[in-house]
PDB file of C-alpha atoms in Angstrom:
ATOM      1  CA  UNK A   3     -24.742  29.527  -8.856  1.00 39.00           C
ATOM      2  CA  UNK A   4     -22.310  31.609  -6.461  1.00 36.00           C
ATOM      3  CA  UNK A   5     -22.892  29.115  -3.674  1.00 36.00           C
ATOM      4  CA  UNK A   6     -21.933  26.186  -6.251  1.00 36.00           C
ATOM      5  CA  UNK A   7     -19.000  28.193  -7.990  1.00 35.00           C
ATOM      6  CA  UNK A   8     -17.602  29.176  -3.862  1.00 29.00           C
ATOM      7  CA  UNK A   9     -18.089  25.080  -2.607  1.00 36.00           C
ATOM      8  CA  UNK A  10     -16.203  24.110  -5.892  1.00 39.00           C
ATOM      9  CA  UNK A  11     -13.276  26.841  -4.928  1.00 40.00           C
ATOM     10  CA  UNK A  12     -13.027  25.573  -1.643  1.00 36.00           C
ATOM     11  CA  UNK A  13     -13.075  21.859  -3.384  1.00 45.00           C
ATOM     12  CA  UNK A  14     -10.155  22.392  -5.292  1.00 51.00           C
ATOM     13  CA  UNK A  15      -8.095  24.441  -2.544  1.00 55.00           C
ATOM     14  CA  UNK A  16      -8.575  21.725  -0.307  1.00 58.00           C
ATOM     15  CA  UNK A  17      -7.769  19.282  -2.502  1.00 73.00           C
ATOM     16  CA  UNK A  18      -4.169  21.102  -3.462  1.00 85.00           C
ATOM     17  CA  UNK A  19      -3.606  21.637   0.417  1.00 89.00           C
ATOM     18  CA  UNK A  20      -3.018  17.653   0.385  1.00 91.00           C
ATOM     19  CA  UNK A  21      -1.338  17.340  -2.811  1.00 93.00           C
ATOM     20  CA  UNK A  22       1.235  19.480  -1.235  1.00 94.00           C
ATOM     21  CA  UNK A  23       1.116  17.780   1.672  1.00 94.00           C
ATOM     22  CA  UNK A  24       2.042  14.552  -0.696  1.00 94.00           C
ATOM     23  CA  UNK A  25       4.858  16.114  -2.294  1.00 94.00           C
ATOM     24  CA  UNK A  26       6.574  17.322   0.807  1.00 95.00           C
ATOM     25  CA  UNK A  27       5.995  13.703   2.449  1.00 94.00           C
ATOM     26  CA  UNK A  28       7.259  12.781  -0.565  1.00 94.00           C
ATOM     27  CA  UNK A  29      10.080  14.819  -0.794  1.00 95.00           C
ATOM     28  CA  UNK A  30      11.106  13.782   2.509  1.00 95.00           C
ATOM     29  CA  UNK A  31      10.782   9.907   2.374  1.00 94.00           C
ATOM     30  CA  UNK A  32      13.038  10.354  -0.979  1.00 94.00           C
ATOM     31  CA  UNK A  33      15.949  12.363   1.536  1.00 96.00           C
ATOM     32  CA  UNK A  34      15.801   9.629   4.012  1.00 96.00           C
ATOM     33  CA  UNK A  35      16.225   6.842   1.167  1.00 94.00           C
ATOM     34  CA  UNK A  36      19.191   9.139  -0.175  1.00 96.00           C
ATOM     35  CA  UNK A  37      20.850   9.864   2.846  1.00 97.00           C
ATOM     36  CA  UNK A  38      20.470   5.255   3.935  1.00 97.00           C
ATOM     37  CA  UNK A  39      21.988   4.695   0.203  1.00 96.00           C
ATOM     38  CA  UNK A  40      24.621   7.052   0.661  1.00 97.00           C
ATOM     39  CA  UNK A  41      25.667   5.429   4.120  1.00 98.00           C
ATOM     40  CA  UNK A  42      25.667   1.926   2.813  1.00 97.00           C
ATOM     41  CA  UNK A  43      27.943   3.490   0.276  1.00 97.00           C
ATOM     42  CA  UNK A  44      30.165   5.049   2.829  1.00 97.00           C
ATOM     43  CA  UNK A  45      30.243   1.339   4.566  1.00 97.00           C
ATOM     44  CA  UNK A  46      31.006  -0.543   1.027  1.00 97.00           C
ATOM     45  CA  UNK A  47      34.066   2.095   0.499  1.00 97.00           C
ATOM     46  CA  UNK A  48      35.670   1.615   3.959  1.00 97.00           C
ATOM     47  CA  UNK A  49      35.173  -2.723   3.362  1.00 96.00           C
ATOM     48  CA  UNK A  50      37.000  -1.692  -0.096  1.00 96.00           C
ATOM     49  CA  UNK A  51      39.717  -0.278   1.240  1.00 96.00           C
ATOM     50  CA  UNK A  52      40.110  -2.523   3.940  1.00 96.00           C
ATOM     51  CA  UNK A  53      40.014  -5.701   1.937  1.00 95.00           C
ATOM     52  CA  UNK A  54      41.113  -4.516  -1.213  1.00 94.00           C
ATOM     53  CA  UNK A  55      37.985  -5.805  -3.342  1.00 95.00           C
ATOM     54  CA  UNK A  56      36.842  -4.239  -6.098  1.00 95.00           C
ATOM     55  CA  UNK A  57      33.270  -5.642  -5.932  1.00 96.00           C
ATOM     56  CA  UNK A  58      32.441  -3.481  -2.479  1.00 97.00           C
ATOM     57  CA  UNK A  59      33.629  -0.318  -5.237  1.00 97.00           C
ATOM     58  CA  UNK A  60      30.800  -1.387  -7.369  1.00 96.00           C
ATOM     59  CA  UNK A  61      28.536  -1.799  -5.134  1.00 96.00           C
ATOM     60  CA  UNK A  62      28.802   1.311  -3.551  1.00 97.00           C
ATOM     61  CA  UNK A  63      29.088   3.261  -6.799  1.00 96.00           C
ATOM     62  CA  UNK A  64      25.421   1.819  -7.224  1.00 95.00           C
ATOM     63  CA  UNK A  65      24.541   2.858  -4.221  1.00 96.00           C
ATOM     64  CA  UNK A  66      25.417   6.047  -4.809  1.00 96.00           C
ATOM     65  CA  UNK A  67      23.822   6.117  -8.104  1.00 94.00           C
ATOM     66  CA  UNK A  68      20.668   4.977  -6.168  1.00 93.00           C
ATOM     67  CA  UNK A  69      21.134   8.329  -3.328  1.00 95.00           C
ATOM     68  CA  UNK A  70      21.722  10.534  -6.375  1.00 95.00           C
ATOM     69  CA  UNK A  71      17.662   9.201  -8.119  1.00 93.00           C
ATOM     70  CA  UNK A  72      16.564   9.504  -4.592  1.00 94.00           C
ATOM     71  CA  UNK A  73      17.959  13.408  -4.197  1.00 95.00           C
ATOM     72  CA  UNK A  74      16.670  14.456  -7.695  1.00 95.00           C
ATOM     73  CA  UNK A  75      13.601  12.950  -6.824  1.00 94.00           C
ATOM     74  CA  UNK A  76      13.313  14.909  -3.645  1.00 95.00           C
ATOM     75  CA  UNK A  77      13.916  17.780  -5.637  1.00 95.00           C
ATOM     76  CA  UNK A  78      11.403  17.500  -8.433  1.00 95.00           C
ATOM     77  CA  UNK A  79       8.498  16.664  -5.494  1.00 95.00           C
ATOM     78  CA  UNK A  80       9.802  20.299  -3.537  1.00 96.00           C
ATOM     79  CA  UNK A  81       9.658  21.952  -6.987  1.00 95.00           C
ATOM     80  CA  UNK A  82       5.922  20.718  -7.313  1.00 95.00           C
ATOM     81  CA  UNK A  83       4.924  21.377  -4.044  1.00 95.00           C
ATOM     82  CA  UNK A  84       6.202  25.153  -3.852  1.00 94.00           C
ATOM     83  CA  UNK A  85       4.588  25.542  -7.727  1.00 94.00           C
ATOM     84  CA  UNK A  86       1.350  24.147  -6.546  1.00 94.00           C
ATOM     85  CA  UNK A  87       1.101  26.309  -2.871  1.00 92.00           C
ATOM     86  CA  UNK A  88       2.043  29.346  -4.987  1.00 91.00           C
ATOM     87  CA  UNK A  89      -0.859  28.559  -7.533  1.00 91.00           C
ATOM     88  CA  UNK A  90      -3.260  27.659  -5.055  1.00 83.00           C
ATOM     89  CA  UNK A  91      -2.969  31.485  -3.757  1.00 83.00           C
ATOM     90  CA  UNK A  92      -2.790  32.979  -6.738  1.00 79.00           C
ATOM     91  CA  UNK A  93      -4.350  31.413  -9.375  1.00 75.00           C
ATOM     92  CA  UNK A  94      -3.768  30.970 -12.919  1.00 82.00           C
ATOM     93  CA  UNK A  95      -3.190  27.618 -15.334  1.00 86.00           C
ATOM     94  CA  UNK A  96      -2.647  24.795 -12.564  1.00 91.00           C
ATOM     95  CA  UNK A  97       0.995  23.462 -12.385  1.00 92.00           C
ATOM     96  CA  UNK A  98       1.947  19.770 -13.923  1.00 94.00           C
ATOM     97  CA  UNK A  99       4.521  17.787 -12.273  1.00 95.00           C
ATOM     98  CA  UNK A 100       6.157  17.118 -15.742  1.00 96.00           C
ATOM     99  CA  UNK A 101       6.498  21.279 -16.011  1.00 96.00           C
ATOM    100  CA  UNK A 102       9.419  20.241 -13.088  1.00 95.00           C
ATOM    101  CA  UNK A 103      10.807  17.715 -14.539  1.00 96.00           C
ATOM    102  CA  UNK A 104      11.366  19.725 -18.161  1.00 97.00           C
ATOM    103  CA  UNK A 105      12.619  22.497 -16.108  1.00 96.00           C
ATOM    104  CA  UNK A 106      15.240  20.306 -14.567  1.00 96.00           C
ATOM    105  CA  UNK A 107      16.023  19.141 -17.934  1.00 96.00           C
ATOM    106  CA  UNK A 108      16.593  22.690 -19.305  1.00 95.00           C
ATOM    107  CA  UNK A 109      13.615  23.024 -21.255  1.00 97.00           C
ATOM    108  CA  UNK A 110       9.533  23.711 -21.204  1.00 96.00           C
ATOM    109  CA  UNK A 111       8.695  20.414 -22.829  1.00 97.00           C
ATOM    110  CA  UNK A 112       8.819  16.941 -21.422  1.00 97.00           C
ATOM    111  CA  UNK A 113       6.512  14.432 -21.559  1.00 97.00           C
ATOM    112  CA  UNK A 114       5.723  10.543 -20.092  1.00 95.00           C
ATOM    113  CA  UNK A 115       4.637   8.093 -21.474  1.00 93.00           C
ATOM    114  CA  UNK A 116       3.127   4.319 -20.225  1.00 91.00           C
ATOM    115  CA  UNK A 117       2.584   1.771 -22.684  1.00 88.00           C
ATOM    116  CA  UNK A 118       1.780  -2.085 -22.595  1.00 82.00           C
ATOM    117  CA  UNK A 119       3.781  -5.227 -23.181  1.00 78.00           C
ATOM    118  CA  UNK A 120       2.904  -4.397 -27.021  1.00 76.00           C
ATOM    119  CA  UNK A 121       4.477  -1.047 -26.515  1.00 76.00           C
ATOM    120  CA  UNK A 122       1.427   0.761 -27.079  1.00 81.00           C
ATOM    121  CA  UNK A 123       0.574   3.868 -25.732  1.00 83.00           C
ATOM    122  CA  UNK A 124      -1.951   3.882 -22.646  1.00 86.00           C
ATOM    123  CA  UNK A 125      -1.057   7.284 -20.906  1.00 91.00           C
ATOM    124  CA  UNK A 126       0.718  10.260 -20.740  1.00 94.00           C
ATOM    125  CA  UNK A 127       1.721  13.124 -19.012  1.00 95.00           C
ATOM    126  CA  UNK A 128       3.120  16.363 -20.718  1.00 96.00           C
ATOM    127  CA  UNK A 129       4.401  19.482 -19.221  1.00 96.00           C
ATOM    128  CA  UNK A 130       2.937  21.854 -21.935  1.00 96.00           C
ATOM    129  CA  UNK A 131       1.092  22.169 -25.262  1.00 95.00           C
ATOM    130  CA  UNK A 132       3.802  20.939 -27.538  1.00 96.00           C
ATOM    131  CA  UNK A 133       5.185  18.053 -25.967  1.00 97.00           C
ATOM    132  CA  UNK A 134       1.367  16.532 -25.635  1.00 95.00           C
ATOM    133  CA  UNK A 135       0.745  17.583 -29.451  1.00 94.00           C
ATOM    134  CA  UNK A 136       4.511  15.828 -29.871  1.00 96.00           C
ATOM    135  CA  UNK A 137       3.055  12.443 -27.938  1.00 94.00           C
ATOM    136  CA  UNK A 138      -0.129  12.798 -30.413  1.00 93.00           C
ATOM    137  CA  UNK A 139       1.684  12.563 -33.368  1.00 93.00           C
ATOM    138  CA  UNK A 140       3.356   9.499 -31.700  1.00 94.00           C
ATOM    139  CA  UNK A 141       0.070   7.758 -30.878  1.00 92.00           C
ATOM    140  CA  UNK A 142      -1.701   8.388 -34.196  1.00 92.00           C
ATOM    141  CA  UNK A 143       1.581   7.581 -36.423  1.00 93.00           C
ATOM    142  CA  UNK A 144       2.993   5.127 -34.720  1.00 91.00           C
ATOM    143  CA  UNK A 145       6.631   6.134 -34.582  1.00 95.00           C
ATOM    144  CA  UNK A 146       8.504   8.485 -32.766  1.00 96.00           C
ATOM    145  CA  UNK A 147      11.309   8.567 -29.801  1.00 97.00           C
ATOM    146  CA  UNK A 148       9.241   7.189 -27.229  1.00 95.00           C
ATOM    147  CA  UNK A 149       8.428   4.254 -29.469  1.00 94.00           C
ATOM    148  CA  UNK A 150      11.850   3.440 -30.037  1.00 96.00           C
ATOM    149  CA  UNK A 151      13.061   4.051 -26.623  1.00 95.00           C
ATOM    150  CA  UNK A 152      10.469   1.216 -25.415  1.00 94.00           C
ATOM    151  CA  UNK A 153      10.860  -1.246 -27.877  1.00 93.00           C
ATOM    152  CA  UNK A 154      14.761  -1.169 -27.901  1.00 92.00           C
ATOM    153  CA  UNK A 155      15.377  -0.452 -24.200  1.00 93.00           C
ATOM    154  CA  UNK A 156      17.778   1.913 -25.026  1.00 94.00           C
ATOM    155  CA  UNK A 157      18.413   5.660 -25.187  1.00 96.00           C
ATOM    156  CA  UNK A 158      17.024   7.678 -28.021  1.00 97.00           C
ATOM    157  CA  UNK A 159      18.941  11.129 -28.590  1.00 97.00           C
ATOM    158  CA  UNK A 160      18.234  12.767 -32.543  1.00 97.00           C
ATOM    159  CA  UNK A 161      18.448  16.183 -33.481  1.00 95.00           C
ATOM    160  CA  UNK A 162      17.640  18.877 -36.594  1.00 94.00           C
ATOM    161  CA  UNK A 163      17.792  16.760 -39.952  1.00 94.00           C
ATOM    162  CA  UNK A 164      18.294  13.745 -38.562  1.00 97.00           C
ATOM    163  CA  UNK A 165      14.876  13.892 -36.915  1.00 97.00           C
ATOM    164  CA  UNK A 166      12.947  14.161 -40.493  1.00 96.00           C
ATOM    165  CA  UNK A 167      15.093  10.996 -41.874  1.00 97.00           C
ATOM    166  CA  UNK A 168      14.762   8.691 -38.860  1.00 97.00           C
ATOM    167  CA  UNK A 169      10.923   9.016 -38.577  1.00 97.00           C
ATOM    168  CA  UNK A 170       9.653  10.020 -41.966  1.00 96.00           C
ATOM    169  CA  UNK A 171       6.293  11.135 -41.079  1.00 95.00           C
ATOM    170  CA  UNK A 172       6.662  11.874 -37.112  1.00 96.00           C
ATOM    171  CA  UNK A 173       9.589  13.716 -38.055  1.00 97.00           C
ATOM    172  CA  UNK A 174       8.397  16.804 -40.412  1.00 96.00           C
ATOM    173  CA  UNK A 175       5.310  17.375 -38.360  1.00 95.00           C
ATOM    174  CA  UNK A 176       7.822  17.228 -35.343  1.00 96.00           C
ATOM    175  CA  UNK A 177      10.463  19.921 -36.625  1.00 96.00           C
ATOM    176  CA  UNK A 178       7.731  21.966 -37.724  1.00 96.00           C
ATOM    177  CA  UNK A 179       6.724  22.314 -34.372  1.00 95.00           C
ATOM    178  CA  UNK A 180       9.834  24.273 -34.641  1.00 96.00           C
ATOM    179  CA  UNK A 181      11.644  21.411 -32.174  1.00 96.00           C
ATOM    180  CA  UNK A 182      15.235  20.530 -33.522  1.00 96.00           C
ATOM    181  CA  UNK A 183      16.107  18.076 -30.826  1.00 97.00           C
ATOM    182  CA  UNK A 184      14.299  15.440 -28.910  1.00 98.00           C
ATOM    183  CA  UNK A 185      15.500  12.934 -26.353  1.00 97.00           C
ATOM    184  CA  UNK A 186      14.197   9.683 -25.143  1.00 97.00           C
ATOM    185  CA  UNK A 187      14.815   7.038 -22.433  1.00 96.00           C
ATOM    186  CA  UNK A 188      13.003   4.088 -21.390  1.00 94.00           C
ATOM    187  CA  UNK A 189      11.574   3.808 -17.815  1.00 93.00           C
ATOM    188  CA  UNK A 190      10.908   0.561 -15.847  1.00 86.00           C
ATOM    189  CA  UNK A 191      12.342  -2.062 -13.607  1.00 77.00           C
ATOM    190  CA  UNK A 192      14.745  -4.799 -14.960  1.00 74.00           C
ATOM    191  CA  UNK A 193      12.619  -7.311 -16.727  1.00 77.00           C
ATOM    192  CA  UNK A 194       9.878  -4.958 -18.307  1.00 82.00           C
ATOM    193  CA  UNK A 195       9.914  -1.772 -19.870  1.00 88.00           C
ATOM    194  CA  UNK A 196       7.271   0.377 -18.342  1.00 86.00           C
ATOM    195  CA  UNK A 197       7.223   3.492 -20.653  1.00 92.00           C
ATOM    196  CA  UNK A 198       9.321   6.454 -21.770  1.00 95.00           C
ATOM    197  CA  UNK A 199      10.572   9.725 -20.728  1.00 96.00           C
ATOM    198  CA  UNK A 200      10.753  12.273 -23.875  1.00 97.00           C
ATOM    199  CA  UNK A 201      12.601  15.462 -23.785  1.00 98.00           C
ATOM    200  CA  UNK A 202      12.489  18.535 -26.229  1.00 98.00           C
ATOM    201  CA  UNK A 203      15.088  20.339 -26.987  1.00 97.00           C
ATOM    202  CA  UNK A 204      16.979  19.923 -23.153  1.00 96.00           C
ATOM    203  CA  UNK A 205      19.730  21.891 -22.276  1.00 95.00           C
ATOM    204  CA  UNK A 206      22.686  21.773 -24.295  1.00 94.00           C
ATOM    205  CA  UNK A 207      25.064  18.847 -22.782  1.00 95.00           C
ATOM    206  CA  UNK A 208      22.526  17.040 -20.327  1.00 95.00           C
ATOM    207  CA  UNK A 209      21.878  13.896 -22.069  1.00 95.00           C
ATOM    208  CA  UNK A 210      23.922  11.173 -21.064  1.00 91.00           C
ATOM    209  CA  UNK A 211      25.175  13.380 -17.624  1.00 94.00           C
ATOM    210  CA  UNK A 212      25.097  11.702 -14.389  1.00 93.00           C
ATOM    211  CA  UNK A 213      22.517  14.859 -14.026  1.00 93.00           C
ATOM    212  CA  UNK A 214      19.963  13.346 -16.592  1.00 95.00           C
ATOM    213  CA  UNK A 215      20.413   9.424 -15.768  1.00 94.00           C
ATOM    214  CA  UNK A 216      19.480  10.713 -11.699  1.00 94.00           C
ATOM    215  CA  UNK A 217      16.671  12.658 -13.237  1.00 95.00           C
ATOM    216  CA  UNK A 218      15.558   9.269 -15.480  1.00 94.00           C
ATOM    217  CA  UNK A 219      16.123   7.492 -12.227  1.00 92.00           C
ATOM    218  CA  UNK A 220      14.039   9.854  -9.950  1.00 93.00           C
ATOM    219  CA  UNK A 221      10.797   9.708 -12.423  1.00 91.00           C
ATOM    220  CA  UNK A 222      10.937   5.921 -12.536  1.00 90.00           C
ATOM    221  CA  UNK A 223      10.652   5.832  -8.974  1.00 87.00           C
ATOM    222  CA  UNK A 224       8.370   8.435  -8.979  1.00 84.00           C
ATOM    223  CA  UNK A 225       6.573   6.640 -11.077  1.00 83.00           C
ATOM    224  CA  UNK A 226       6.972   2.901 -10.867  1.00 81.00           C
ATOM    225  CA  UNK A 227       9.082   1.501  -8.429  1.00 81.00           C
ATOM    226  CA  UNK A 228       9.048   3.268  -4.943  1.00 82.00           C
ATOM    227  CA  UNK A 229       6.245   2.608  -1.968  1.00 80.00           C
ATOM    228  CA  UNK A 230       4.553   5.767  -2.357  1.00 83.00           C
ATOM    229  CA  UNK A 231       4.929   5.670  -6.023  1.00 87.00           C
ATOM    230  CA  UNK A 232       2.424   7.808  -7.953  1.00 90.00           C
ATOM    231  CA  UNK A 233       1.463   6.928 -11.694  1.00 86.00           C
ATOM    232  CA  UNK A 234      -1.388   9.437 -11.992  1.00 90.00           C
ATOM    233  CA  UNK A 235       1.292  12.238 -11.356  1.00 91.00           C
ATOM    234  CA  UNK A 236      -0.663  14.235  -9.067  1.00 92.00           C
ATOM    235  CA  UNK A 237      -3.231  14.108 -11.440  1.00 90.00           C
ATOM    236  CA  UNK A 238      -1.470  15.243 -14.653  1.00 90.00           C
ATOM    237  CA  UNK A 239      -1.603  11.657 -16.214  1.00 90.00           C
ATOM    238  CA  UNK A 240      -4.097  11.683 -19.307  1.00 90.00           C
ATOM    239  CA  UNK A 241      -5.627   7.893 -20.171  1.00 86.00           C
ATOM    240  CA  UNK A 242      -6.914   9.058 -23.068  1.00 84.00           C
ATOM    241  CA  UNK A 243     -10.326   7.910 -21.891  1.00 84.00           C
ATOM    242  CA  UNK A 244     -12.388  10.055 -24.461  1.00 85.00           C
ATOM    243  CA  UNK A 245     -10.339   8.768 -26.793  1.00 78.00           C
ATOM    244  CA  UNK A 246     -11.171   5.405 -26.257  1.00 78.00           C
ATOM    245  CA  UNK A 247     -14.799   6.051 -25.607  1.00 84.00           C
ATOM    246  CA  UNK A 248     -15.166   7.168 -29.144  1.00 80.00           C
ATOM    247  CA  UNK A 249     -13.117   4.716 -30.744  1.00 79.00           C
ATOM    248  CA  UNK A 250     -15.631   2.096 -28.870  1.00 84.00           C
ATOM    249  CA  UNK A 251     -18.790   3.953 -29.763  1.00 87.00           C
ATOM    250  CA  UNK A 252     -17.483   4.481 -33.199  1.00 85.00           C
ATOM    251  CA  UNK A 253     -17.031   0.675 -33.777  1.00 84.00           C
ATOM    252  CA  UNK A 254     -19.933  -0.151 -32.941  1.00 86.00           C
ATOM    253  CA  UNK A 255     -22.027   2.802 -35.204  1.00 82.00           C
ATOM    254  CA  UNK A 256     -20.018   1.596 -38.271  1.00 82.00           C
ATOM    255  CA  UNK A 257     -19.642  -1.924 -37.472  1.00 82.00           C
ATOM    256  CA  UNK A 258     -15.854  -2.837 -36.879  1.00 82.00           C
ATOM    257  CA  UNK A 259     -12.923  -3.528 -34.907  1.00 86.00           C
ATOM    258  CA  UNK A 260     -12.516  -1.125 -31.849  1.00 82.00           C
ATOM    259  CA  UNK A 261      -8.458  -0.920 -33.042  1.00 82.00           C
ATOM    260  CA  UNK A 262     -10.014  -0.091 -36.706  1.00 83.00           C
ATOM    261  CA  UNK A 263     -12.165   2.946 -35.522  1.00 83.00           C
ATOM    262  CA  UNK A 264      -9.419   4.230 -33.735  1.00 82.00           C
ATOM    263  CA  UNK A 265      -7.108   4.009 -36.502  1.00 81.00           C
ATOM    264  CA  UNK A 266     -10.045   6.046 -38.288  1.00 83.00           C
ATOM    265  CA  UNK A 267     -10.210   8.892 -35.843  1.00 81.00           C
ATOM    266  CA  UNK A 268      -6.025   9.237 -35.517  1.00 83.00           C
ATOM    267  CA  UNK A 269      -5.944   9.397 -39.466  1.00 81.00           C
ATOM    268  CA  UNK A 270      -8.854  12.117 -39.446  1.00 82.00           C
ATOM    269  CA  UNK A 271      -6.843  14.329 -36.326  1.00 81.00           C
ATOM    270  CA  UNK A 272      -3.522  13.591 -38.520  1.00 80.00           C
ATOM    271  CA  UNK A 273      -5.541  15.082 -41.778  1.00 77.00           C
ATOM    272  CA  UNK A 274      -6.031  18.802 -39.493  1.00 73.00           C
ATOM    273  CA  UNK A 275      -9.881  17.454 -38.565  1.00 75.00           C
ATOM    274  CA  UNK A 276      -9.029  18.652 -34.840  1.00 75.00           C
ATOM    275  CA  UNK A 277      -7.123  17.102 -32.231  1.00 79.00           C
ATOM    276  CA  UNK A 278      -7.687  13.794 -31.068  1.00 79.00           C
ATOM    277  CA  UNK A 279      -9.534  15.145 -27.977  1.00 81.00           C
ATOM    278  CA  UNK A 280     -11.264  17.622 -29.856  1.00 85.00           C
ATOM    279  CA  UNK A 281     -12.629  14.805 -32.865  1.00 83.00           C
ATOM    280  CA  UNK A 282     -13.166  12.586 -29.573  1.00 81.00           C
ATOM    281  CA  UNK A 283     -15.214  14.114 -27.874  1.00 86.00           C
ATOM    282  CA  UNK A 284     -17.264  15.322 -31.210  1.00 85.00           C
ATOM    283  CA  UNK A 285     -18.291  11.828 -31.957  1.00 86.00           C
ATOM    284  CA  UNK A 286     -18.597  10.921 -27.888  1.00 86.00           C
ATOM    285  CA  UNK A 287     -21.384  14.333 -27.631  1.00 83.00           C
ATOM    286  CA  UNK A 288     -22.985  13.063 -30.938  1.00 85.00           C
ATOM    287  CA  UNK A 289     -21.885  16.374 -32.672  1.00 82.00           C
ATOM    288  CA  UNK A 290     -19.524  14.356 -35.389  1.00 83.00           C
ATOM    289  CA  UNK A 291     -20.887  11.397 -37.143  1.00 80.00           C
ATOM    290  CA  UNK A 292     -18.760   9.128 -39.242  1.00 75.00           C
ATOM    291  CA  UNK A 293     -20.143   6.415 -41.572  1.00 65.00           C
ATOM    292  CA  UNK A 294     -18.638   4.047 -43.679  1.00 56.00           C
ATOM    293  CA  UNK A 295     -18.438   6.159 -46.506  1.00 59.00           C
ATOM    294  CA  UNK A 296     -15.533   7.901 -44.632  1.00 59.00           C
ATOM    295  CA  UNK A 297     -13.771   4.918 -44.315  1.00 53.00           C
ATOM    296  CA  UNK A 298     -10.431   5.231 -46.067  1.00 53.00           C
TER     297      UNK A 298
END
């Protein structure tokens, strides 16, 4: 048991060494982007002024923009990497890569979320305990910030009573959480929308700074768009594969539609059942059996 316990220590610190290794590659490859965008900048500016057209302006003002999502994402990989080398010599709850990105958004909770063409959820990645519960209630009622962030492409910024009328039953469950303002901002490259960043209650001020569009910038290409790109987040990105597990293995034991049993299981973790991982993994382990009686 000791012998297992001491290889699957050694498993894990090993495994963090290179994570960290990751992030400061990372890190690095995002200072070199920075520091080309800002010189093709620098070269746009001097054709401006020496020819007197505004179009070498714009471009290098989004060039700059583009340095600016390259430095912030430097910055968020160098947060993770000193969080993780500090946890990996002294312990305690393992550090998410989302826990950085809240923090540079002035808050504990952030969450991201991928979803299909349909919009639908198919991961996410919180930074704590209330802004996964806050992308539950999204996934088993169906509206929410991140929801309308995707399907309108457009930012999503509601706070205190506001939140209760816009999303009538995301909303109460929401504020009860004792949140009172949420943020949300699509992520993705020009012709598709890719998912959604979702803040709780940020610092007073950031949205709609050049601060928070670099940091929306930096986790898209984080994300999504650069070459070393990383989805999984370091391993902080939840599939929800238990949850889809049961919903198949539930379809099948009552005889419907995979999207039906799910629909079943979110209404029974919406009721106070359990979470959705918790009622999941019940019915996965056998321990929770649902027949069609307790159909709705």
């Amino acid at each position: 048991m000791e012998t297992r316990a001491y290889a699957s220590s050694m498993t894990q610190g090993e495994g963090s060494a290179d994570q960290v290794m990751d992030a400061w590659r990372r890190a690095s490859s995002a200072r070199a982007r920075a520091a080309r965008a800002d010189e093709a900048a620098a070269r746009q500016e001097k054709l401006a002024a020496a020819t007197g057209r505004e179009v070498h302006l714009r471009i290098a003002e989004a060039l700059r923009n583009t340095a600016g999502a390259h430095r912030s994402s430097a910055q968020l990989q160098e947060s993770f990497a000193r969080r993780l080398s500090g946890w990996a010599q002294g312990g305690g709850p393992r550090p998410q890569f989302m826990s950085g990105v809240a923090e540079a958004c002035g808050t504990k909770s952030a969450a991201l979320t991928l979803v299909d063409g349909c919009q639908r959820q198919l991961a996410v990645a919180a930074s704590d305990e209330p802004a996964r519960t806050a992308q539950d209630l999204e996934f088993m009622l169906g509206e929410g910030p991140t929801k309308d962030a995707t399907l309108r492409r457009d930012l999503v910024f509601v706070s205190h009573q506001a939140i209760d009328t816009r999303w009538p039953c995301y909303g109460p469950a929401l504020t009860a959480m004792g949140i009172r303002e949420v943020a949300a901002v699509p992520l993705g490259s020009a012709d598709r929308c890719l998912g959604a960043l979702a803040v709780f209650d940020p610092r007073p001020g950031l949205v709609g700074t050049r601060t928070f569009t670099e940091i929306v910038g930096a986790l898209t290409r984080t994300v999504l768009l650069d070459p070393d790109a990383d989805p999984e987040l370091y391993g902080g990105t939840d599939h929800r594969d238990v949850v889809q597990q049961a919903a198949g293995m539930l379809s099948v034991h009552v005889g419907c539609r995979v999207e039906d049993a799910l629909a079943l299981i979110k209404a029974r973790a919406f009721s106070g059942e359990g979470s959705l991982e918790e009622l999941s993994r019940k019915i996965v382990s056998g321990d929770l059996k649902i027949t069609m009686g307790d159909w709705p």
